[in-house]
Amino acid sequence: MTTEPAPKGGPDKSGAGGGPWRRPGPQQVPQPAQAPKGVGWRGDGGGTFGDMKALPRMSVRLRLTLLYGLLFFMAGALLLFVMSVLMADILGGVKVIGFNISDEEAAALQRQFVEQTMRQLVGRSLLALGGVGVITLVLGWFVADRALSPLQRVTTTARRLSESTLHERIALEGPDDEIKELADTFDAMLERLGQAFDSQRRFVANASHELRTPLAINRTLLEVALGDPDVSDDLRAVGRTLLATNARHERLIEGLLLLARSERELATRTPVDLAEVASTVLEHSARRDHDLDVAVHPELTSGKALGDPVLLEHLVSNLVENAIKHNVEDGGELWIRTGMLEGYATIQVENTGPAVPAYEVERLFEPFRRLNADRVESAKGAGLGLSIVRSVVLAHRGAVYAAPRPGGGLIVTVRLPPG
């Protein structure tokens, strides 16, 4: 592993200076599958379900507003009808009295008076109903928003929650109605989920701790046995093989412990400069022996994030070690960039290596997953590196992106909230 000096200026938001940022690929978090635009299943009538999905979705607030307005207009129309019938009946009892007019003329004048009065009454009543109806729609819009505000709080909390924030609760206050019952039920579900996740993490941590002791004893015994000058060559070869296997198991246990720790809520949040973390990781990595000779190109500028320094150091270390292990045998290269990108503290690791199919990228972030293999080719690691990266990122409420590199290799970009 050889490290080249960082270029002056380093990468910035626009990509000038030490080298351009690679645009992030798909985010490596579970997302619902979406059909491509313009593609849909065709029905018998020749239409597509995709066209139906393209129709605008009417919100609950708008539906409630329209419902309020419809009920008002229906009640107003019924009231107008009843008032018209009653008014017509009252006016029908009015007698026209005049001199020198016959009964027929009096009846005609009465009908004319009733018709004109009812026409004016109905017309003005409809205008009043329309005006008040518009006011009712506006008031209904705000009333619906007020009624749905607790549900919006539930939705906001649900979107913000992740495995590392299951301790949060909605804690809705107010009358004991259906919405409060929904919020309390959601809080109870979060409590059960939090207990289940905590139980799983405790099991992994306890099991890992229990396994570390016998592995340490085995390593000590093997090292003592290999230190004996009277050991035969065959036993020495077997001992070295067992020692290498034991070392791999120790790395696996350490990875499981770190994975269990990174999935918990952060206990420490301090400003951390990703450039300093990357420099420290590169310095430590240069002191270790690697199977592949990889040229490292650091492009480091200040990018301060808020989080746990130890976990962030493990995150960068796993990205660098993964990029070195899965590289080409001759002439391998690695680029590591830090800085502020679009308002986020960002670190990006790019490496040469074998071609990575786009459909394999998501699987690489699952535990014990490796490219083109599952639980095999274990000489390169335990298969927990990128899983730990994703867990640390989610614990910091950030995002991790990955995309195949043109010509072979992988580009991993991590964005964290600024500190």
PDB file of C-alpha atoms in Angstrom, residues 235-366:
ATOM      1  CA  LEU A 235       2.881 -29.946  12.973  1.00  0.00           C
ATOM      2  CA  ARG A 236       4.247 -26.457  12.411  1.00  0.00           C
ATOM      3  CA  ALA A 237       2.344 -26.201   9.098  1.00  0.00           C
ATOM      4  CA  VAL A 238      -0.853 -27.442  10.751  1.00  0.00           C
ATOM      5  CA  GLY A 239      -0.355 -25.016  13.630  1.00  0.00           C
ATOM      6  CA  ARG A 240       0.061 -22.068  11.290  1.00  0.00           C
ATOM      7  CA  THR A 241      -3.084 -23.063   9.402  1.00  0.00           C
ATOM      8  CA  LEU A 242      -5.010 -23.326  12.673  1.00  0.00           C
ATOM      9  CA  LEU A 243      -3.575 -19.999  13.819  1.00  0.00           C
ATOM     10  CA  ALA A 244      -4.734 -18.311  10.603  1.00  0.00           C
ATOM     11  CA  THR A 245      -8.189 -19.874  10.999  1.00  0.00           C
ATOM     12  CA  ASN A 246      -8.324 -18.757  14.609  1.00  0.00           C
ATOM     13  CA  ALA A 247      -7.358 -15.204  13.567  1.00  0.00           C
ATOM     14  CA  ARG A 248     -10.167 -15.167  11.038  1.00  0.00           C
ATOM     15  CA  HIS A 249     -12.636 -16.272  13.704  1.00  0.00           C
ATOM     16  CA  GLU A 250     -11.379 -13.504  16.000  1.00  0.00           C
ATOM     17  CA  ARG A 251     -11.936 -10.950  13.250  1.00  0.00           C
ATOM     18  CA  LEU A 252     -15.419 -12.329  12.751  1.00  0.00           C
ATOM     19  CA  ILE A 253     -16.215 -12.001  16.467  1.00  0.00           C
ATOM     20  CA  GLU A 254     -14.836  -8.452  16.558  1.00  0.00           C
ATOM     21  CA  GLY A 255     -16.973  -7.611  13.540  1.00  0.00           C
ATOM     22  CA  LEU A 256     -20.103  -9.000  15.197  1.00  0.00           C
ATOM     23  CA  LEU A 257     -19.381  -6.990  18.349  1.00  0.00           C
ATOM     24  CA  LEU A 258     -18.884  -3.818  16.336  1.00  0.00           C
ATOM     25  CA  LEU A 259     -22.035  -4.503  14.310  1.00  0.00           C
ATOM     26  CA  ALA A 260     -24.081  -4.968  17.490  1.00  0.00           C
ATOM     27  CA  ARG A 261     -22.638  -1.783  18.947  1.00  0.00           C
ATOM     28  CA  SER A 262     -23.159   0.312  15.827  1.00  0.00           C
ATOM     29  CA  GLU A 263     -26.869  -0.575  15.685  1.00  0.00           C
ATOM     30  CA  ARG A 264     -27.518   0.989  19.091  1.00  0.00           C
ATOM     31  CA  GLU A 265     -28.448   4.600  19.730  1.00  0.00           C
ATOM     32  CA  LEU A 266     -25.377   6.807  19.836  1.00  0.00           C
ATOM     33  CA  ALA A 267     -24.244   7.646  23.349  1.00  0.00           C
ATOM     34  CA  THR A 268     -21.637  10.176  22.163  1.00  0.00           C
ATOM     35  CA  ARG A 269     -22.151  12.941  19.615  1.00  0.00           C
ATOM     36  CA  THR A 270     -19.212  15.272  19.105  1.00  0.00           C
ATOM     37  CA  PRO A 271     -17.957  17.256  16.106  1.00  0.00           C
ATOM     38  CA  VAL A 272     -15.604  15.065  14.071  1.00  0.00           C
ATOM     39  CA  ASP A 273     -13.569  16.121  11.048  1.00  0.00           C
ATOM     40  CA  LEU A 274     -13.737  13.349   8.462  1.00  0.00           C
ATOM     41  CA  ALA A 275     -10.435  14.506   6.955  1.00  0.00           C
ATOM     42  CA  GLU A 276      -8.652  13.856  10.269  1.00  0.00           C
ATOM     43  CA  VAL A 277     -10.346  10.484  10.624  1.00  0.00           C
ATOM     44  CA  ALA A 278      -9.352   9.482   7.088  1.00  0.00           C
ATOM     45  CA  SER A 279      -5.749  10.593   7.672  1.00  0.00           C
ATOM     46  CA  THR A 280      -5.545   8.517  10.846  1.00  0.00           C
ATOM     47  CA  VAL A 281      -7.004   5.461   9.124  1.00  0.00           C
ATOM     48  CA  LEU A 282      -4.619   5.761   6.175  1.00  0.00           C
ATOM     49  CA  GLU A 283      -1.642   6.108   8.527  1.00  0.00           C
ATOM     50  CA  HIS A 284      -2.605   2.966  10.451  1.00  0.00           C
ATOM     51  CA  SER A 285      -3.381   1.062   7.256  1.00  0.00           C
ATOM     52  CA  ALA A 286       0.032   1.923   5.786  1.00  0.00           C
ATOM     53  CA  ARG A 287       1.733   0.229   8.739  1.00  0.00           C
ATOM     54  CA  ARG A 288      -0.050  -3.061   8.159  1.00  0.00           C
ATOM     55  CA  ASP A 289       0.899  -5.693   5.625  1.00  0.00           C
ATOM     56  CA  HIS A 290      -1.568  -6.198   2.777  1.00  0.00           C
ATOM     57  CA  ASP A 291      -1.763  -8.953   0.216  1.00  0.00           C
ATOM     58  CA  LEU A 292      -2.176  -6.396  -2.589  1.00  0.00           C
ATOM     59  CA  ASP A 293      -0.013  -3.378  -3.344  1.00  0.00           C
ATOM     60  CA  VAL A 294      -2.519  -0.578  -3.866  1.00  0.00           C
ATOM     61  CA  ALA A 295      -1.695   3.054  -4.644  1.00  0.00           C
ATOM     62  CA  VAL A 296      -3.807   5.348  -2.466  1.00  0.00           C
ATOM     63  CA  HIS A 297      -4.757   8.827  -3.678  1.00  0.00           C
ATOM     64  CA  PRO A 298      -6.039  10.909  -0.743  1.00  0.00           C
ATOM     65  CA  GLU A 299      -8.087  13.997  -1.617  1.00  0.00           C
ATOM     66  CA  LEU A 300      -8.934  15.275   1.847  1.00  0.00           C
ATOM     67  CA  THR A 301     -10.587  18.535   2.811  1.00  0.00           C
ATOM     68  CA  SER A 302     -12.359  19.428   6.018  1.00  0.00           C
ATOM     69  CA  GLY A 303     -15.813  17.939   6.465  1.00  0.00           C
ATOM     70  CA  LYS A 304     -17.151  18.090  10.001  1.00  0.00           C
ATOM     71  CA  ALA A 305     -19.867  15.671  11.072  1.00  0.00           C
ATOM     72  CA  LEU A 306     -21.618  15.138  14.394  1.00  0.00           C
ATOM     73  CA  GLY A 307     -21.263  11.629  15.776  1.00  0.00           C
ATOM     74  CA  ASP A 308     -19.196   9.008  17.572  1.00  0.00           C
ATOM     75  CA  PRO A 309     -15.472   9.343  16.675  1.00  0.00           C
ATOM     76  CA  VAL A 310     -14.711   5.672  17.328  1.00  0.00           C
ATOM     77  CA  LEU A 311     -17.562   4.410  15.153  1.00  0.00           C
ATOM     78  CA  LEU A 312     -16.693   6.857  12.389  1.00  0.00           C
ATOM     79  CA  GLU A 313     -13.079   5.651  12.464  1.00  0.00           C
ATOM     80  CA  HIS A 314     -14.318   2.056  12.111  1.00  0.00           C
ATOM     81  CA  LEU A 315     -16.552   3.183   9.221  1.00  0.00           C
ATOM     82  CA  VAL A 316     -13.673   4.735   7.285  1.00  0.00           C
ATOM     83  CA  SER A 317     -11.356   1.840   8.157  1.00  0.00           C
ATOM     84  CA  ASN A 318     -13.841  -0.710   6.844  1.00  0.00           C
ATOM     85  CA  LEU A 319     -14.281   1.247   3.608  1.00  0.00           C
ATOM     86  CA  VAL A 320     -10.523   1.468   3.075  1.00  0.00           C
ATOM     87  CA  GLU A 321      -9.819  -2.168   3.996  1.00  0.00           C
ATOM     88  CA  ASN A 322     -12.658  -3.361   1.773  1.00  0.00           C
ATOM     89  CA  ALA A 323     -11.323  -1.281  -1.127  1.00  0.00           C
ATOM     90  CA  ILE A 324      -7.805  -2.723  -0.656  1.00  0.00           C
ATOM     91  CA  LYS A 325      -8.880  -6.365  -0.297  1.00  0.00           C
ATOM     92  CA  HIS A 326     -11.193  -6.305  -3.310  1.00  0.00           C
ATOM     93  CA  ASN A 327      -8.798  -4.705  -5.771  1.00  0.00           C
ATOM     94  CA  VAL A 328      -6.782  -5.825  -8.763  1.00  0.00           C
ATOM     95  CA  GLU A 329      -3.561  -7.736  -8.218  1.00  0.00           C
ATOM     96  CA  ASP A 330      -1.307  -5.448 -10.242  1.00  0.00           C
ATOM     97  CA  GLY A 331      -1.562  -1.667 -10.411  1.00  0.00           C
ATOM     98  CA  GLY A 332      -4.468  -1.347  -8.003  1.00  0.00           C
ATOM     99  CA  GLU A 333      -5.603   2.166  -7.077  1.00  0.00           C
ATOM    100  CA  LEU A 334      -7.769   3.679  -4.367  1.00  0.00           C
ATOM    101  CA  TRP A 335      -9.168   7.201  -4.078  1.00  0.00           C
ATOM    102  CA  ILE A 336     -10.469   8.546  -0.784  1.00  0.00           C
ATOM    103  CA  ARG A 337     -12.179  11.940  -0.699  1.00  0.00           C
ATOM    104  CA  THR A 338     -13.607  13.942   2.200  1.00  0.00           C
ATOM    105  CA  GLY A 339     -15.281  17.326   2.409  1.00  0.00           C
ATOM    106  CA  MET A 340     -18.636  19.066   2.336  1.00  0.00           C
ATOM    107  CA  LEU A 341     -20.873  18.099  -0.555  1.00  0.00           C
ATOM    108  CA  GLU A 342     -24.289  19.719  -0.970  1.00  0.00           C
ATOM    109  CA  GLY A 343     -24.374  20.651   2.709  1.00  0.00           C
ATOM    110  CA  TYR A 344     -23.418  17.197   4.058  1.00  0.00           C
ATOM    111  CA  ALA A 345     -20.170  15.952   5.537  1.00  0.00           C
ATOM    112  CA  THR A 346     -19.149  13.430   2.911  1.00  0.00           C
ATOM    113  CA  ILE A 347     -16.552  10.720   2.510  1.00  0.00           C
ATOM    114  CA  GLN A 348     -16.138   8.779  -0.716  1.00  0.00           C
ATOM    115  CA  VAL A 349     -13.957   5.740  -1.359  1.00  0.00           C
ATOM    116  CA  GLU A 350     -13.369   4.607  -4.931  1.00  0.00           C
ATOM    117  CA  ASN A 351     -11.249   1.637  -5.934  1.00  0.00           C
ATOM    118  CA  THR A 352     -10.273  -0.350  -8.957  1.00  0.00           C
ATOM    119  CA  GLY A 353     -11.152  -4.016  -8.954  1.00  0.00           C
ATOM    120  CA  PRO A 354     -13.325  -6.641 -10.588  1.00  0.00           C
ATOM    121  CA  ALA A 355     -16.466  -5.526 -12.369  1.00  0.00           C
ATOM    122  CA  VAL A 356     -19.453  -5.282 -10.027  1.00  0.00           C
ATOM    123  CA  PRO A 357     -22.880  -5.859 -11.601  1.00  0.00           C
ATOM    124  CA  ALA A 358     -25.403  -3.196 -10.626  1.00  0.00           C
ATOM    125  CA  TYR A 359     -27.839  -5.807  -9.302  1.00  0.00           C
ATOM    126  CA  GLU A 360     -25.153  -7.147  -6.921  1.00  0.00           C
ATOM    127  CA  VAL A 361     -24.436  -3.804  -5.212  1.00  0.00           C
ATOM    128  CA  GLU A 362     -27.368  -3.909  -2.791  1.00  0.00           C
ATOM    129  CA  ARG A 363     -26.491  -7.437  -1.646  1.00  0.00           C
ATOM    130  CA  LEU A 364     -22.958  -6.402  -0.684  1.00  0.00           C
ATOM    131  CA  PHE A 365     -24.361  -4.444   2.284  1.00  0.00           C
ATOM    132  CA  GLU A 366     -25.982  -7.525   3.786  1.00  0.00           C
TER     133      GLU A 366
END
